[in-house]
Coordinates of C-alpha atoms in Angstrom, one line a residue:
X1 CA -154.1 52.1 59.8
X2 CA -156.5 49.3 60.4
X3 CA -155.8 47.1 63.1
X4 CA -155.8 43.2 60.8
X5 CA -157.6 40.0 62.6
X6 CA -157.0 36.4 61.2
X7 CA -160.2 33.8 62.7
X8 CA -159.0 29.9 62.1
X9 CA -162.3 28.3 61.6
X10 CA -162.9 24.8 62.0
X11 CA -166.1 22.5 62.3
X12 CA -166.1 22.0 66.3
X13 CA -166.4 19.7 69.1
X14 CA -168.1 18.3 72.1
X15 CA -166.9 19.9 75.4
X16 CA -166.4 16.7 76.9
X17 CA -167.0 13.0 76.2
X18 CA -170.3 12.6 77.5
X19 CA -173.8 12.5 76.5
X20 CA -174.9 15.4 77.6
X21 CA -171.8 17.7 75.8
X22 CA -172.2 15.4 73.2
X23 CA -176.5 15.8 72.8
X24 CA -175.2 20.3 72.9
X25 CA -173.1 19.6 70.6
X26 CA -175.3 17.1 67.7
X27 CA -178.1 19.6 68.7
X28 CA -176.5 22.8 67.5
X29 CA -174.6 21.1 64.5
X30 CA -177.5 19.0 63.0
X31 CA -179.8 21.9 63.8
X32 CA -177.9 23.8 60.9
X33 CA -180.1 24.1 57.2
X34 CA -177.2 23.8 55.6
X35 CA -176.4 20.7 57.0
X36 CA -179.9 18.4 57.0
X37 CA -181.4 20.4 54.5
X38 CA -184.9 19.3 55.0
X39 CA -187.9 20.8 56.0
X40 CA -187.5 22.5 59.5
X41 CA -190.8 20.4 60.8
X42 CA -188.7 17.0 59.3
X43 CA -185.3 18.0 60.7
X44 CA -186.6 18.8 64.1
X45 CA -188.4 15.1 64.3
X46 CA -185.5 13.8 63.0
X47 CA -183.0 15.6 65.0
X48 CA -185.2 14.7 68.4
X49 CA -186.4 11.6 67.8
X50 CA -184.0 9.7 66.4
X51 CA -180.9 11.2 66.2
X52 CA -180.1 12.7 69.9
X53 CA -181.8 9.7 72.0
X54 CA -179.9 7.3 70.2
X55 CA -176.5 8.8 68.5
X56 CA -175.5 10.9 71.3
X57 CA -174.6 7.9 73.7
X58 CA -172.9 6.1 70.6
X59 CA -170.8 9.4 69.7
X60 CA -170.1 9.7 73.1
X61 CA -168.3 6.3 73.7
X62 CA -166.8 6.9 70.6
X63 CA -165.2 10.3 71.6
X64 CA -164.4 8.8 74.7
X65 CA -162.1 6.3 72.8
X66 CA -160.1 9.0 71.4
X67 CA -160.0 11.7 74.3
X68 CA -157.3 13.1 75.9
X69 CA -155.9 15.0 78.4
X70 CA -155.7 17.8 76.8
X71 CA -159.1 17.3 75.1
X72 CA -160.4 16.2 71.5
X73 CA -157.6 15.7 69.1
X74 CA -159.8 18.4 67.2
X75 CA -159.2 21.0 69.6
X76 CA -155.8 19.9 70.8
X77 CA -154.7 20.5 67.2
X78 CA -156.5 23.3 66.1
X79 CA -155.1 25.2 69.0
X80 CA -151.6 24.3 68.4
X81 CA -152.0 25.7 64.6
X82 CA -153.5 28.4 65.8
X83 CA -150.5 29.1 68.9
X84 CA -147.5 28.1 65.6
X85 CA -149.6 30.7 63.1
X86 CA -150.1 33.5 65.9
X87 CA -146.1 33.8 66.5
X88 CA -145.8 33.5 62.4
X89 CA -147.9 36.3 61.8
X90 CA -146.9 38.3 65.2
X91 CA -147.2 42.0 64.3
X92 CA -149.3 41.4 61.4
X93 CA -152.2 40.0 62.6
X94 CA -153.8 39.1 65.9
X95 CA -154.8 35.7 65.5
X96 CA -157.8 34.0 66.8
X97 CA -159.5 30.2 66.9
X98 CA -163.1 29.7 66.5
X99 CA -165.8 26.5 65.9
X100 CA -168.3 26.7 64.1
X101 CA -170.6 24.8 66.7
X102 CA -169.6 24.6 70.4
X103 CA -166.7 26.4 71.9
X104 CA -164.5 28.5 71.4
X105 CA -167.7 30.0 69.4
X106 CA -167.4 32.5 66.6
X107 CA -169.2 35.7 68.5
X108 CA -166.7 35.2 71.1
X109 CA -164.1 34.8 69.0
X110 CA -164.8 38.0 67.1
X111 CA -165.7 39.5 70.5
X112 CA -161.5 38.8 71.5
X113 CA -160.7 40.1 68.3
X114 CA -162.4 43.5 68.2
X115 CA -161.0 44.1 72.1
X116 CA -157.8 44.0 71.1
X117 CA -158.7 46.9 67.9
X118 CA -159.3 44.3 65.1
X119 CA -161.0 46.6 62.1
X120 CA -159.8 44.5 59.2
X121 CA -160.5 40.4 59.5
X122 CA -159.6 37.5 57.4
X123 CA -161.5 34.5 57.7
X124 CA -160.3 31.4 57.0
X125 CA -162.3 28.4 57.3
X126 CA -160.0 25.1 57.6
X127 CA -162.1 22.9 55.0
X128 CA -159.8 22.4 51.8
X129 CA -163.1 21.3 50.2
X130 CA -165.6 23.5 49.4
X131 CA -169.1 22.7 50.5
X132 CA -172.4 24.6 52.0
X133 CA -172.3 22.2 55.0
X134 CA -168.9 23.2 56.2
X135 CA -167.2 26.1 54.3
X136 CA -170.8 27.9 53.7
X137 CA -172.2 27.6 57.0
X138 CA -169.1 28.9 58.7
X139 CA -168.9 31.6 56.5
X140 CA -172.4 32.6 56.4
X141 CA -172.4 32.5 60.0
X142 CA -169.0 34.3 60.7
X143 CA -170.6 37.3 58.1
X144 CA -173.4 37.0 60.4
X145 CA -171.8 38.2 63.4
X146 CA -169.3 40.3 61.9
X147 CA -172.6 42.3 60.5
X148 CA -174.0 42.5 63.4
X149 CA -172.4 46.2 64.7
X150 CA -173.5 49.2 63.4
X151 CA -170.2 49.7 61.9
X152 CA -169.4 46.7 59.9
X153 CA -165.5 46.0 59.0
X154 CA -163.8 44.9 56.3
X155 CA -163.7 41.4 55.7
X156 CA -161.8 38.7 53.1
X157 CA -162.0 34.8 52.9
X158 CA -159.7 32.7 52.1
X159 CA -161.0 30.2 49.5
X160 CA -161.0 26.6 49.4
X161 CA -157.9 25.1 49.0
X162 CA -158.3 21.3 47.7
X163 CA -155.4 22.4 45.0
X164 CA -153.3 24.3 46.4
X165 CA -149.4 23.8 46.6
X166 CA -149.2 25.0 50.0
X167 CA -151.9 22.2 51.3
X168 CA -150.7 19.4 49.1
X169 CA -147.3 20.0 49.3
X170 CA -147.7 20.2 53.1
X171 CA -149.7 16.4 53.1
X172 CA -146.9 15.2 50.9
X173 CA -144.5 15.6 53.4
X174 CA -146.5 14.5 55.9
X175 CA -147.4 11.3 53.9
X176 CA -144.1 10.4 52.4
X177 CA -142.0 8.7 55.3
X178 CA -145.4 6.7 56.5
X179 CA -145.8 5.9 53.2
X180 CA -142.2 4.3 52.5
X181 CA -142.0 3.1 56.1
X182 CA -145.1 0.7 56.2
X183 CA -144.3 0.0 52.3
X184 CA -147.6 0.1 51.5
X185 CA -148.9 -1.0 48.4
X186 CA -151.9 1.0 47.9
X187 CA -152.9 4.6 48.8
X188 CA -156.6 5.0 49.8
X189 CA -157.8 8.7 50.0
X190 CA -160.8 8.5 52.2
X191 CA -162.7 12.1 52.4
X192 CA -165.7 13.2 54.5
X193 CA -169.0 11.9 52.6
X194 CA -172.2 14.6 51.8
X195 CA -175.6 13.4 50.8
X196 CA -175.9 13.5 46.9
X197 CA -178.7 16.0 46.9
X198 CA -175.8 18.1 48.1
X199 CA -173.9 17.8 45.2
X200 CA -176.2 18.2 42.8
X201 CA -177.4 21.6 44.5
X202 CA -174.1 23.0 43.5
X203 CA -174.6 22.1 39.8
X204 CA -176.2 25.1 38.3
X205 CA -176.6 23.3 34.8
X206 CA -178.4 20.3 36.5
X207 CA -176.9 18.3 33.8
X208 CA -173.1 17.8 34.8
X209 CA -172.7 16.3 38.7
X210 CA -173.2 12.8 39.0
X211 CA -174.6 12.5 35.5
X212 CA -171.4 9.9 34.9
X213 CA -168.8 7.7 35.9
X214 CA -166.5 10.6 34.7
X215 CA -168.2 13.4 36.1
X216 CA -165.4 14.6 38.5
X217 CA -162.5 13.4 36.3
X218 CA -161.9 17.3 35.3
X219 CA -162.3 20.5 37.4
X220 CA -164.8 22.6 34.8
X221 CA -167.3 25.4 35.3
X222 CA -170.0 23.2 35.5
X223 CA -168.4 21.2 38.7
X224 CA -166.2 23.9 40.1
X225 CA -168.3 24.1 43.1
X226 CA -168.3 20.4 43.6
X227 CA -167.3 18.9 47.0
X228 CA -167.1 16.0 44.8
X229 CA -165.0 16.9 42.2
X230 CA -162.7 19.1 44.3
X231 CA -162.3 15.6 46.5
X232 CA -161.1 13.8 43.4
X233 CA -158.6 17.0 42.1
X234 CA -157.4 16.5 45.8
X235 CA -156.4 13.2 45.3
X236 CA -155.1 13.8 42.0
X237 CA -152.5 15.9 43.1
X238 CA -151.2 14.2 46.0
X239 CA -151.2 11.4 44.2
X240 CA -148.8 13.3 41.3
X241 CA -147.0 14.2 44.4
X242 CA -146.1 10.9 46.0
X243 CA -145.3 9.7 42.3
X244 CA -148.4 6.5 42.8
X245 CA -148.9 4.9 40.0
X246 CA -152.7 4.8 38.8
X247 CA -153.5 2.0 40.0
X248 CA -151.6 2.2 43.0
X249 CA -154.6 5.0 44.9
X250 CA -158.1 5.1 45.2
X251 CA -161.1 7.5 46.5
X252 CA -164.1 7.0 48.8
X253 CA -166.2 8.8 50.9
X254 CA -166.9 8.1 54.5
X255 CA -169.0 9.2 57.3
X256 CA -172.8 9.2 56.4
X257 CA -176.0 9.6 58.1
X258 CA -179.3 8.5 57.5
X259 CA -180.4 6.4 54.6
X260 CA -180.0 8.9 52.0
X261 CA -177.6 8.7 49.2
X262 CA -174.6 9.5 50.1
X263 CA -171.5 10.3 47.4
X264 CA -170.1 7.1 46.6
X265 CA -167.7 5.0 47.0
X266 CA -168.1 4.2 50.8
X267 CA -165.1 3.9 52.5
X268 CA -166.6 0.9 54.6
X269 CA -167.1 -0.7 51.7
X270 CA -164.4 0.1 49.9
X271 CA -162.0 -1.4 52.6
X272 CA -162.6 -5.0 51.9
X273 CA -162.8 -4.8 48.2
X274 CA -159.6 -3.7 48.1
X275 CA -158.0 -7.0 49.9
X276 CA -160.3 -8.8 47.6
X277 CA -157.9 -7.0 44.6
X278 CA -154.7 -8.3 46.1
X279 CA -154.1 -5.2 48.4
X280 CA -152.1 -6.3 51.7
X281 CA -150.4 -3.3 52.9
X282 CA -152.8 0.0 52.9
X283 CA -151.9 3.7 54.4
X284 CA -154.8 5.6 54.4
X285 CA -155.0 9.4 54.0
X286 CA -158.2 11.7 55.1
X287 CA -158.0 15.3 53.3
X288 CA -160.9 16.2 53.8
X289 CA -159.8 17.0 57.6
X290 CA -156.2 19.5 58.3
X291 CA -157.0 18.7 61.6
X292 CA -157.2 14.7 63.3
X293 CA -160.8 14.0 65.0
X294 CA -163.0 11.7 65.6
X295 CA -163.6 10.5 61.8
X296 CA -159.9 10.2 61.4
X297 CA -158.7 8.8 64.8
X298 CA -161.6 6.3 65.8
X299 CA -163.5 6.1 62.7
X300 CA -160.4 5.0 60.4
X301 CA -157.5 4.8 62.2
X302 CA -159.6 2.0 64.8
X303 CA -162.9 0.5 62.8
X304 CA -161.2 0.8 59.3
X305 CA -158.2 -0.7 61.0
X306 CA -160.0 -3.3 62.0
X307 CA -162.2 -3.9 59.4
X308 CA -159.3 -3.9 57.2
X309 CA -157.4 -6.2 59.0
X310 CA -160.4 -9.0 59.3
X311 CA -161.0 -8.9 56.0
X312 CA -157.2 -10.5 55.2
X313 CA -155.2 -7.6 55.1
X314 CA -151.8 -7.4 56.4
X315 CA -151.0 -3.9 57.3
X316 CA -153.0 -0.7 57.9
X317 CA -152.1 2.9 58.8
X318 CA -153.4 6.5 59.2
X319 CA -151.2 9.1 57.6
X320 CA -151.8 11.9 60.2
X321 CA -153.9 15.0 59.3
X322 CA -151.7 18.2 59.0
X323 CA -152.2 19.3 62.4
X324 CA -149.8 21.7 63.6
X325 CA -146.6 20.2 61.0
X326 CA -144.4 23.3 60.3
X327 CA -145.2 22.5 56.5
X328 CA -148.7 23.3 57.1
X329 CA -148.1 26.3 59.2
X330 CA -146.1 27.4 56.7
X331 CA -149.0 26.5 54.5
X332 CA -151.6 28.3 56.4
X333 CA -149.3 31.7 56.9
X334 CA -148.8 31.7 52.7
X335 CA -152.4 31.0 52.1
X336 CA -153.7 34.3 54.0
X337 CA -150.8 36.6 52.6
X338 CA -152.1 35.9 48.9
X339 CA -155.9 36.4 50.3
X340 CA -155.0 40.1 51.5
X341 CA -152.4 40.4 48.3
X342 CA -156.0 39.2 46.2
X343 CA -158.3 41.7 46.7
X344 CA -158.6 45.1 48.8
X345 CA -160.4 44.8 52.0
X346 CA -164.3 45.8 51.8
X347 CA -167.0 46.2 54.1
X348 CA -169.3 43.0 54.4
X349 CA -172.2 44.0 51.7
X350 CA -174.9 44.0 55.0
X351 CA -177.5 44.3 52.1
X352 CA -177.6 40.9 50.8
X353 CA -179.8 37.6 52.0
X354 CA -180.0 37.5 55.5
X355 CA -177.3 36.2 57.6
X356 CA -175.3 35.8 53.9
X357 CA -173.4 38.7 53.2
X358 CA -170.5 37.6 50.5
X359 CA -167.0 37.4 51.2
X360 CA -164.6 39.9 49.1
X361 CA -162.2 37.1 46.8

């Protein structure tokens, strides 16, 4: 009987709060196609002229603001999931953590995995969005090196999970008591931003995503790959789950790069507008993440904070990402059973695009 292997994947994280982990770390991530999707002669001036000289120190003070003894919230978190799922699935699966830049990386990951007799792995990459820049490139690269051996194994993904009852029930009860204790009056869901050109790759029609104000109103085939419109179903149903009233959440988008469009609306913007409306008392909830990091901890939970608070507003707090809760453990454990209940394992298809081969479910 095959020996089963669960990988937790997760985006990643400097090694240590300093320029130099920091420059590794930008390097390899922004050195991904799927992430700046320009031309490799662009990206590279990009990526070593601007970029690295001039981000790395900033990200680095920034990370440094947020560190702790233990490490980046990141990878304090994602190891604690990882420890609560491992005695979960005890006996079914040997469970293993892995980044898709910097460390603890994927080929050694794998590498732990197939020591200990793993024939048979489930991936599951801890985005509950889909989108080429996070769930693609850590799936394309985890086929990658699973492929690699002349014997390749069986392989399944778990899919993205921005609707699922096991995620947003496990946010609900995460959210609730911060929620009611701060009494706020307004719910802002603030997701990780991608440039527009990113969206609109993912529209095969070309017609449908960002063609209207209403475009991600409804989950469709046209937009059912859309990071966009999987954002807004996310908010939808937490927001049916905390029983907000319509006009009592909102959506935007934070976190961009460059001068590109980004999808809109910007959180930074969005912050002040929203005092402007008569909103005193905000809570703040990042689903994008299941994990807290930098863009929750220092880039909302500190600069939104702030900016929230100077422009006239009265209270301000993070609902915390899943992390390790027992909800989202639980969450996690259900989520892989109906993956391996989905589909029969089968090998990785080694003959398709380079580096690609496609997951099975």
């Amino acid at each position: 009987m095959a020996r089963k292997g669960l990988l937790l994947v997760n985006l990643g994280t400097p090694d240590a709060p300093e320029t130099g982990a920091v420059r590794r770390y930008l390097r390899e991530f922004l050195s991904d196609p799927r992430v700046v999707d320009i031309h490799p002669v662009g990206r590279w001036f990009l990526l070593n002229l601007i970029i690295l000289p001039f981000r790395s120190p900033k990200s680095a003070h920034a990370y440094r603001t947020i560190w702790t003894a233990e490490g980046s919230p990141l990878m304090v978190h994602s190891r604690a999931l990882t420890s609560a799922v491992a005695q979960r699935l005890a006996g079914e699966y040997e469970v293993e953590l892995a980044m898709r830049y910097g460390n603890p990386s994927l080929p050694d990951a794998v590498a732990r995995l197939r020591q200990r007799g793993v024939t048979d792995f489930t991936v599951m990459p801890l985005y509950p969005q889909e989108a080429p820049s996070s769930s693609g490139s850590s799936l394309a690269r985890t086929y990658e090196v699973l492929s690699a051996p002349w014997d390749v194994p069986n392989v399944r993904a778990v899919p993205a999970f921005h609707d699922h009852p096991a995620f947003l029930g496990a946010f609900v009860e995460v959210a609730r008591p911060v929620i009611t204790e701060m009494r706020a009056d307004h719910v802002l869901f603030s997701f990780h931003g991608v440039p527009e050109r990113h969206v609109r790759k993912s529209d095969p029609s070309g017609k449908h995503c960002l063609a209207s104000g209403g475009c991600c109103d409804v989950l469709t085939d046209a937009n059912r790959h859309c990071y966009r419109a999987q954002c807004f179903a996310t908010a939808r149903g937490l927001a049916r789950g905390l029983g907000l009233s319509p006009e009592g959440w909102s959506v935007s988008f934070q976190s961009r790069l460059g001068r590109t469009p980004w999808i809109q609306p910007y959180t930074d913007v969005v912050l002040p507008e929203l005092v402007a409306r008569g909103v005193k008392r905000l809570a703040v909830m990042c689903p994008a993440f299941v994990s807290d990091c930098l863009e929750t901890v220092e880039e909302v939970a500190i600069r939104g904070r702030e900016q929230f608070l100077a422009s006239g507003g009265e209270a301000f707090a993070l609902v915390p990402s899943l992390n390790a809760h027992p909800a989202w453990v639980d969450g996690v454990v259900r989520l892989v059973r109906e993956a391996e209940a989905r589909v029969t394992s089968s090998p990785v298809v080694a003959a398709a695009a380079p580096g690609e081969p496609r997951p099975v479910g």
